[in-house]
Short mmCIF file of C-alpha atoms in Angstrom, two decimals:
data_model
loop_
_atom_site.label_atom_id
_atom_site.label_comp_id
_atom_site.label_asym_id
_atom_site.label_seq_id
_atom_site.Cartn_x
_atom_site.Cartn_y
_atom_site.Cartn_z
CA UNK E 112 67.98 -9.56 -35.63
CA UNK E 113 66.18 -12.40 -34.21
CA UNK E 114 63.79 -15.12 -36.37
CA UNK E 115 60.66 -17.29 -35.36
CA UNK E 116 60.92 -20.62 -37.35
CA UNK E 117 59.62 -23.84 -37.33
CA UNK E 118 62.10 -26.68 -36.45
CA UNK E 119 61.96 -30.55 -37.36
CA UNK E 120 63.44 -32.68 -34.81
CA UNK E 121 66.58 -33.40 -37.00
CA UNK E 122 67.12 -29.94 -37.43
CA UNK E 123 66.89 -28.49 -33.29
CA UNK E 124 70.50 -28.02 -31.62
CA UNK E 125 69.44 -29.98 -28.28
CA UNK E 126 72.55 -28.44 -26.68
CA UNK E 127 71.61 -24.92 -27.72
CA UNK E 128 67.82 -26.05 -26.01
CA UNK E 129 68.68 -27.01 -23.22
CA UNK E 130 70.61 -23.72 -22.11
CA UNK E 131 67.70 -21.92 -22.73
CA UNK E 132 65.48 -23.84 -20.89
CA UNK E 133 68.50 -23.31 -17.82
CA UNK E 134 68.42 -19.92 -18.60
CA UNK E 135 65.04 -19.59 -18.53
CA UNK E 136 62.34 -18.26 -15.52
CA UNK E 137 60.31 -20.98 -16.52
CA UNK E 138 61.97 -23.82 -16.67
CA UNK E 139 61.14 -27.22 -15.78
CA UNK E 140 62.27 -30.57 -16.15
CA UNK E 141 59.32 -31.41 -18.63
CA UNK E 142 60.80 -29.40 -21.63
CA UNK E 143 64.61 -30.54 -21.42
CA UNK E 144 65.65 -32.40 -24.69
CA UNK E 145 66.25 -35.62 -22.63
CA UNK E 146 63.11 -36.06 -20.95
CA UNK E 147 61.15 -34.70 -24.49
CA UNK E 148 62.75 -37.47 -26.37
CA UNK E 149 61.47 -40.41 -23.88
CA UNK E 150 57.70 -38.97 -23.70
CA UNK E 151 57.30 -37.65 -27.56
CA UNK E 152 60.50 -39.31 -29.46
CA UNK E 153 60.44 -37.09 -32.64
CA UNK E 154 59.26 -33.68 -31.32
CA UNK E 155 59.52 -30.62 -32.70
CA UNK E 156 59.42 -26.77 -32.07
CA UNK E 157 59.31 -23.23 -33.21
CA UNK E 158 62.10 -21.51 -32.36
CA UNK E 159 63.63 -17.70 -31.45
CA UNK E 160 67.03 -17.72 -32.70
CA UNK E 161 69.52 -14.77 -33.08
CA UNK E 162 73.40 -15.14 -33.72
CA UNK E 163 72.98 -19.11 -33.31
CA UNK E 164 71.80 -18.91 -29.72
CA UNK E 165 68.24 -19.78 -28.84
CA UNK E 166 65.98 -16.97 -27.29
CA UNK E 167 62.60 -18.27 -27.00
CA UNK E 168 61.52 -22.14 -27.72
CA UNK E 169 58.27 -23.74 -27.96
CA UNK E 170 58.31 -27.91 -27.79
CA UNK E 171 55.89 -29.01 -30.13
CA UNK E 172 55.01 -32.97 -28.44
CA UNK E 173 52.72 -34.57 -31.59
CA UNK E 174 51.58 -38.12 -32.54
CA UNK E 175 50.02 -39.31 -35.81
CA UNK E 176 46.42 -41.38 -36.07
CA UNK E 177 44.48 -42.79 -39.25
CA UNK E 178 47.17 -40.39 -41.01
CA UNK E 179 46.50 -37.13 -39.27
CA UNK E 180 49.30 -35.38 -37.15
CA UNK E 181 48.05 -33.37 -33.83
CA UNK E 182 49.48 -31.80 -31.30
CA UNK E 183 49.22 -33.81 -27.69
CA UNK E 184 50.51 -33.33 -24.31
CA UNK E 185 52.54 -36.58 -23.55
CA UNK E 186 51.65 -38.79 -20.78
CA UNK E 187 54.12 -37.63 -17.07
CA UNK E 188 54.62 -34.05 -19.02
CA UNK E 189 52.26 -32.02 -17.16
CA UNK E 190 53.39 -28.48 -18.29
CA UNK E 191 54.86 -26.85 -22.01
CA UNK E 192 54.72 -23.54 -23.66
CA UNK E 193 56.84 -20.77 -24.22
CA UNK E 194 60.45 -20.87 -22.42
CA UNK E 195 62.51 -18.03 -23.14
CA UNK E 196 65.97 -16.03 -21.76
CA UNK E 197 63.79 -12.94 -21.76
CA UNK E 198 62.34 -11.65 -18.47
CA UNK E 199 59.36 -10.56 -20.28
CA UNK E 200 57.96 -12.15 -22.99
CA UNK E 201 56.61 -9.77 -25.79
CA UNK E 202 52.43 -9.70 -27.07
CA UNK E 203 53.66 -9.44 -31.09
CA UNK E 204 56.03 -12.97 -29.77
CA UNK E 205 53.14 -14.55 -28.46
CA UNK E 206 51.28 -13.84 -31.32
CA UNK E 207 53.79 -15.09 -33.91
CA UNK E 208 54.17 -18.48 -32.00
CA UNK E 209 50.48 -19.18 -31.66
CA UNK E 210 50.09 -18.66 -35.32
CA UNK E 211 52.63 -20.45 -36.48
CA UNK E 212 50.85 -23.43 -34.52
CA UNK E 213 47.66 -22.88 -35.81
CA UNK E 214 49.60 -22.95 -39.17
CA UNK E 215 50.90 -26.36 -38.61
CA UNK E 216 48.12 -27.96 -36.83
CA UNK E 217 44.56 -28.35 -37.36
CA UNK E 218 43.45 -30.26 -34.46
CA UNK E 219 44.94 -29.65 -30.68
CA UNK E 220 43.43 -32.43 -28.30
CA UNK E 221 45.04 -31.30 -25.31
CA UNK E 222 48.24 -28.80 -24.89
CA UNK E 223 49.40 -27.31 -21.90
CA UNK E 224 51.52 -24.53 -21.46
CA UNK E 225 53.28 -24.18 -17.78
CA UNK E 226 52.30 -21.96 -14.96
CA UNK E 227 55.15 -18.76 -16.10
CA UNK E 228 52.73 -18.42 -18.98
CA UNK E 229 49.39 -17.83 -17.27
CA UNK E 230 49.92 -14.06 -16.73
CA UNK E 231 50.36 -13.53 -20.79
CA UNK E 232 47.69 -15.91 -21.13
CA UNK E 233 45.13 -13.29 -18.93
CA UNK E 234 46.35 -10.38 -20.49
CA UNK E 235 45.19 -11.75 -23.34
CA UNK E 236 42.62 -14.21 -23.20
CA UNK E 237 40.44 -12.14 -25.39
CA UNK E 238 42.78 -12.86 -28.60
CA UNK E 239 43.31 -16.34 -27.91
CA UNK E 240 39.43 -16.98 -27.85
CA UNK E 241 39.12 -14.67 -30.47
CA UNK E 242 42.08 -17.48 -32.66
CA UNK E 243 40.60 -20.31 -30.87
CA UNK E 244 37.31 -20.47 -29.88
CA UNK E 245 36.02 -19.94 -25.99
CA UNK E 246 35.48 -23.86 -25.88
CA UNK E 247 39.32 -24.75 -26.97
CA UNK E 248 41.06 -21.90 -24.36
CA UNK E 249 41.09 -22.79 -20.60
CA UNK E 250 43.16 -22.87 -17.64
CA UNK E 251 43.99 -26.13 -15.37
CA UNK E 252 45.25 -26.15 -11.86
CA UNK E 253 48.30 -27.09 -10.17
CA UNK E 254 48.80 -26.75 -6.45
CA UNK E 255 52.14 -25.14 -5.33
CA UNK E 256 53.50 -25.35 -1.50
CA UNK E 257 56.17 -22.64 -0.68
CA UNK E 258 58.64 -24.14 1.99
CA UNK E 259 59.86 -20.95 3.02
CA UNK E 260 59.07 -21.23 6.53
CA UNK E 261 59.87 -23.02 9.56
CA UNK E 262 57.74 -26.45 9.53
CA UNK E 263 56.16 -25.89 12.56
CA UNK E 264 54.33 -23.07 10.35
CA UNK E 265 53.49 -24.53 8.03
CA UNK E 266 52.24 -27.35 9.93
CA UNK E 267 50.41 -25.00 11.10
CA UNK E 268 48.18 -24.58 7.70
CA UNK E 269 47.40 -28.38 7.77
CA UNK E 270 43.93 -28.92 7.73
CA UNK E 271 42.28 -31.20 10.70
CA UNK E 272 41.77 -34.45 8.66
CA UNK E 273 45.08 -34.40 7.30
CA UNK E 274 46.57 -33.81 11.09
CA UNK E 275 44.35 -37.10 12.12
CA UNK E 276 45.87 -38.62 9.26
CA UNK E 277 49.09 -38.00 9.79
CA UNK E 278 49.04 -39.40 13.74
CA UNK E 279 47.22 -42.09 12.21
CA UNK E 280 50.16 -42.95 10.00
CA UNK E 281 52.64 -42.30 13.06
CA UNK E 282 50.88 -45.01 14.91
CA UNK E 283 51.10 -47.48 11.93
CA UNK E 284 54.87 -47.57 12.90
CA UNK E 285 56.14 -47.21 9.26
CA UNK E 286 59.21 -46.97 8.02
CA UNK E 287 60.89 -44.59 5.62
CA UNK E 288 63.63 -45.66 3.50
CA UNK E 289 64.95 -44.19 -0.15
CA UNK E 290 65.43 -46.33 -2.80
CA UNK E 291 66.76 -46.96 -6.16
CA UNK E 292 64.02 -49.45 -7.13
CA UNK E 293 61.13 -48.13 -9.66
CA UNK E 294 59.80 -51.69 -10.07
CA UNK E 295 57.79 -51.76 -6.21
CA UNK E 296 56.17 -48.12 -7.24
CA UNK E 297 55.12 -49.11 -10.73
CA UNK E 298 53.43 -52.79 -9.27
CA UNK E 299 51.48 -51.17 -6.60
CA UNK E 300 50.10 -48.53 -9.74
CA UNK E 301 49.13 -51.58 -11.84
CA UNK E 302 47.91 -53.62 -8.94
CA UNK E 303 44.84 -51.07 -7.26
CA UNK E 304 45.44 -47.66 -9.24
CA UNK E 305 45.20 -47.88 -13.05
CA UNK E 306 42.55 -50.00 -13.03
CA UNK E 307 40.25 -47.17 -11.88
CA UNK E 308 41.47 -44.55 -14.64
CA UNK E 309 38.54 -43.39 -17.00
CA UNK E 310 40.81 -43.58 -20.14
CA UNK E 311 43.03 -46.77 -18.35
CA UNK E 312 47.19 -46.70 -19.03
CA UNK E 313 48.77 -47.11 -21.77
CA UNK E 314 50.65 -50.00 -22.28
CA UNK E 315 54.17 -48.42 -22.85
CA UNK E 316 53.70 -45.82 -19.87
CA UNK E 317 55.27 -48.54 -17.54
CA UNK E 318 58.77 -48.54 -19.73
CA UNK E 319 57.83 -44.88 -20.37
CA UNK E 320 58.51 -44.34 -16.87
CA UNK E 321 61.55 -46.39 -16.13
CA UNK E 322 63.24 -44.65 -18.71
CA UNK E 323 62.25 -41.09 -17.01
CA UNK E 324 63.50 -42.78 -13.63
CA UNK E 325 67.08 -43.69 -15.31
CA UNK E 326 67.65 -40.49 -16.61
CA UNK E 327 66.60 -38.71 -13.67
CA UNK E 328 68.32 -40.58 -11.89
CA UNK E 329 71.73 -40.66 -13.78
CA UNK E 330 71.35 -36.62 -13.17
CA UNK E 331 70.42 -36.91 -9.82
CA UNK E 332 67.30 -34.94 -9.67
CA UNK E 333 64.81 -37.66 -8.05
CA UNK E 334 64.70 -39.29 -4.72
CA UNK E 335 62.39 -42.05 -4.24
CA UNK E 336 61.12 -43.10 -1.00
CA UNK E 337 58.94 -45.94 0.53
CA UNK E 338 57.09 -46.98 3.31
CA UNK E 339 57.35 -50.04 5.27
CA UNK E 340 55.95 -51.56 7.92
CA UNK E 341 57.66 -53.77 10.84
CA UNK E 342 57.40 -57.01 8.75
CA UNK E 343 59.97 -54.62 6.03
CA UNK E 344 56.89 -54.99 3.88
CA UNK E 345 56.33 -52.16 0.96
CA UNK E 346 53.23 -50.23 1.51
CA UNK E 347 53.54 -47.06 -0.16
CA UNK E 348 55.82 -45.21 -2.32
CA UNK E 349 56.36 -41.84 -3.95
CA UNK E 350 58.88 -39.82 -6.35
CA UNK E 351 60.35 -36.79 -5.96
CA UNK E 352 62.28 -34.60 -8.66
CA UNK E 353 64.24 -31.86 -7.37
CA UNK E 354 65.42 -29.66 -9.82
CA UNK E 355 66.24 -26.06 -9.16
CA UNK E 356 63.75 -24.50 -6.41
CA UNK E 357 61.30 -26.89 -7.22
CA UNK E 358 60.19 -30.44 -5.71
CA UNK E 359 57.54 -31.81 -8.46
CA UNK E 360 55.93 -34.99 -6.58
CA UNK E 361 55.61 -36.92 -9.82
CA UNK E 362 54.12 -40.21 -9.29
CA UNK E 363 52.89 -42.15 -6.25
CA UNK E 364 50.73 -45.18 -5.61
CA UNK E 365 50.06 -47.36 -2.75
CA UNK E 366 47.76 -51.29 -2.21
CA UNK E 367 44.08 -50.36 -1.81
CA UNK E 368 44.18 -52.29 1.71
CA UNK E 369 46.72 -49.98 2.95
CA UNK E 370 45.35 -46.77 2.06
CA UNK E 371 44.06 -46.27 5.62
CA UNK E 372 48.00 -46.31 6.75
CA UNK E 373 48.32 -42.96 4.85
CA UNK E 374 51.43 -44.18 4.10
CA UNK E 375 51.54 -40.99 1.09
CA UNK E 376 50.44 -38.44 3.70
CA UNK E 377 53.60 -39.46 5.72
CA UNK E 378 56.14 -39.30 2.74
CA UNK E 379 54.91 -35.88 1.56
CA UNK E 380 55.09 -34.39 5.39
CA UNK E 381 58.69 -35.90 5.25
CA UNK E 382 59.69 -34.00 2.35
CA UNK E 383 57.97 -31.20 3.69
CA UNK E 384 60.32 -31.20 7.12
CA UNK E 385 63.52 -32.27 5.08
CA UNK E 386 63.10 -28.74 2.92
CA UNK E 387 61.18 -26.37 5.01
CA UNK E 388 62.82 -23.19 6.12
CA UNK E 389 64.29 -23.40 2.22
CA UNK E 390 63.50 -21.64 -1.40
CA UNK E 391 61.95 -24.53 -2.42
CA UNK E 392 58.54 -24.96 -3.48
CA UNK E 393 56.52 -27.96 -3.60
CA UNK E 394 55.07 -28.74 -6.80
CA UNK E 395 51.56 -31.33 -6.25
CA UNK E 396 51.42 -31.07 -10.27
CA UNK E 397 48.02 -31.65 -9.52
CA UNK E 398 45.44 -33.51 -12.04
CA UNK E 399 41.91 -32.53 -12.65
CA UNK E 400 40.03 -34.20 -10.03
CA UNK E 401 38.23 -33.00 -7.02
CA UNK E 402 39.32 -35.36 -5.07
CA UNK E 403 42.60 -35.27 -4.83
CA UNK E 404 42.94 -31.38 -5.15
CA UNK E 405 40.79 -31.43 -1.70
CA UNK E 406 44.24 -33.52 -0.73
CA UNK E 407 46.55 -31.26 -1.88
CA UNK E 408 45.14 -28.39 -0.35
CA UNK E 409 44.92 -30.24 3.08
CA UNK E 410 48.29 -29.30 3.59
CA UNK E 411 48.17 -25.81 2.95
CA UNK E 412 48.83 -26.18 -0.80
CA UNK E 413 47.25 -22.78 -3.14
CA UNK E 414 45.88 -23.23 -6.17
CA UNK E 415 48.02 -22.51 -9.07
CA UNK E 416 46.42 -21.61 -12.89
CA UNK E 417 48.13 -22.81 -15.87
CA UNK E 418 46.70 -22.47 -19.52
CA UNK E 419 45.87 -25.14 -22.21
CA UNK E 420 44.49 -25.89 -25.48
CA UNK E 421 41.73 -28.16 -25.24
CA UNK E 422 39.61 -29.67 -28.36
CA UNK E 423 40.65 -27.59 -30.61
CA UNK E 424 39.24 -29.14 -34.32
CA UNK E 425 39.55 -27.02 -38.25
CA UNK E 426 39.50 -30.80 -39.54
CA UNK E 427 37.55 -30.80 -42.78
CA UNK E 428 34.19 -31.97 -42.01
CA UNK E 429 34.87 -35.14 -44.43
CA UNK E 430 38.36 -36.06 -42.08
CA UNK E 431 35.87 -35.93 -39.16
CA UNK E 432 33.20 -38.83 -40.04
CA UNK E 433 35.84 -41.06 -41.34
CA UNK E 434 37.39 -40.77 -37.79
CA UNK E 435 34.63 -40.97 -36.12
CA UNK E 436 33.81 -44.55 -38.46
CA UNK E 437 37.09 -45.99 -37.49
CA UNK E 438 36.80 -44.84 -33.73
CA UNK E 439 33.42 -47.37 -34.53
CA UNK E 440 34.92 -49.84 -35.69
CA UNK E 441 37.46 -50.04 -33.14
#
């Protein structure tokens, strides 16, 4: 018989994890034990286990301000949840996990569970709003590309700018050549792009992400590719993690004054001929902004639903205002 627990870090068999995240139909690279310990170094989880083998897992990813402990979604971990070696995943299981987490934690910021989970989610989103609240249970958007088609057909679903676009960067006479050099990605990001986030970057995401890189890297489930023009000058740059049927286009930046070159547009329609005809499917993990979902979908991308936690707050009223003071005092 099979028991739902709650695991400290000390206590989870990362081994034992990390076959059921192989073994399970949702599985991405996000909730392996390696890349959980470089984005949320003391995690936790609740756990399915029956005869020492784990059925069902749930990564708990939390940090710990003024003295309260939440539960976050790291920074480059775009999708969580419930991973398990069952095809179906039971309504008394979901249940049990959710409450256990509502046991542990009082206040949910932001957690997102992956895109496997959405059906459960919609069959029933009236008992999570009933345990949450209509304003802490939503669904986010990913965009997904299947490349099981010839390119030419899927060319085909290209919209008209990003055609233009595309001859535009054909004309620019770029280059494309892999590399094994993070440091050219992460400068043009500091340079023109983080500058313009709302919320700004955190000053450890920069040897956050080198450390992802290496241990991608060391299991050989990124490529990283740049642009260049005739001068061998760096003008754009993206990274790719392959890992089973999946391409995840995880980061990419370019120099504000070479935007115009559409130096990204290029690399992605390179991928996209390398693998089409193929199982895979190309993964935008898209962010929350108009913008650049009106990208993603240029090339033919759908739209992809994926739960999350959002806001959630059973602080004591008193915890509150003295947050809210220090937050002032800041």
């Amino acid at each position: 018989m099979s028991t739902v627990k709650y695991f400290q870090h000390h206590q989870i068999d990362k081994e034992k994890w990390d076959t059921c995240i192989e073994q399970s139909p949702q599985a991405v690279i996000y909730a392996y034990a390696f890349y959980l310990d470089i984005v949320s170094p003391f995690w936790e989880a609740i756990i399915e286990e029956e005869n020492g083998n784990y059925l069902t897992i749930m990564p708990l990813t939390w940090r710990k301000k003024y003295g309260i402990t939440f539960l976050h979604q790291p920074i480059f971990c775009q999708q969580l949840g419930l991973f398990s070696t069952e095809k179906e995943v039971g309504i008394e299981k979901i249940e049990q996990f959710l409450q256990i987490v509502l046991e542990i934690y009082s206040f949910v910021p932001r957690y997102q569970w992956n895109v496997h989970n959405t059906c459960i989610f919609k069959n029933l989103e009236s008992i999570f709003i009933q345990q949450l609240g209509n304003k802490n249970f939503t669904f986010f958007t990913t965009h997904h590309l299947a490349l099981s088609r010839p390119y030419s057909m899927i060319y085909q679903n290209y919209s008209k700018d990003r055609k233009i676009n595309l001859k535009r960067a054909e004309k620019a006479n770029l280059e494309i050549v892999e590399s094994e050099d993070i440091e050219p990605l992460l400068a043009m990001f500091k340079k023109d792009i983080a500058q313009k986030l709302p919320k700004g970057v955190a000053p450890n995401a920069y040897e956050l992400f080198r450390k992802i890189f290496k241990a991608l890297k060391v299991r050989k489930w990124c490529k990283l590719f740049y642009t260049k023009n005739t001068k061998g000058e760096i003008r754009a740059g993206a990274l790719f993690v392959f890992y089973q049927n999946q391409i995840i286009y995880l980061f990419n930046a370019c120099y504000q004054e070479t935007r115009k070159e559409n130096g990204r547009t290029l690399l992605i329609d390179y991928i996209i001929q390398s693998y089409a005809n193929s199982d895979y499917i190309f993964d935008f993990e898209s962010p929350e902004i108009e913008q650049i979902a009106y990208f993603y979908k240029s090339f033919g991308a759908e739209e992809i639903p994926y739960p999350a936690f959002i806001n959630y707050n059973h602080l004591p009223f008193w915890v509150n205002a003295l947050w809210e003071v220090k937050k002032y005092f800041q």
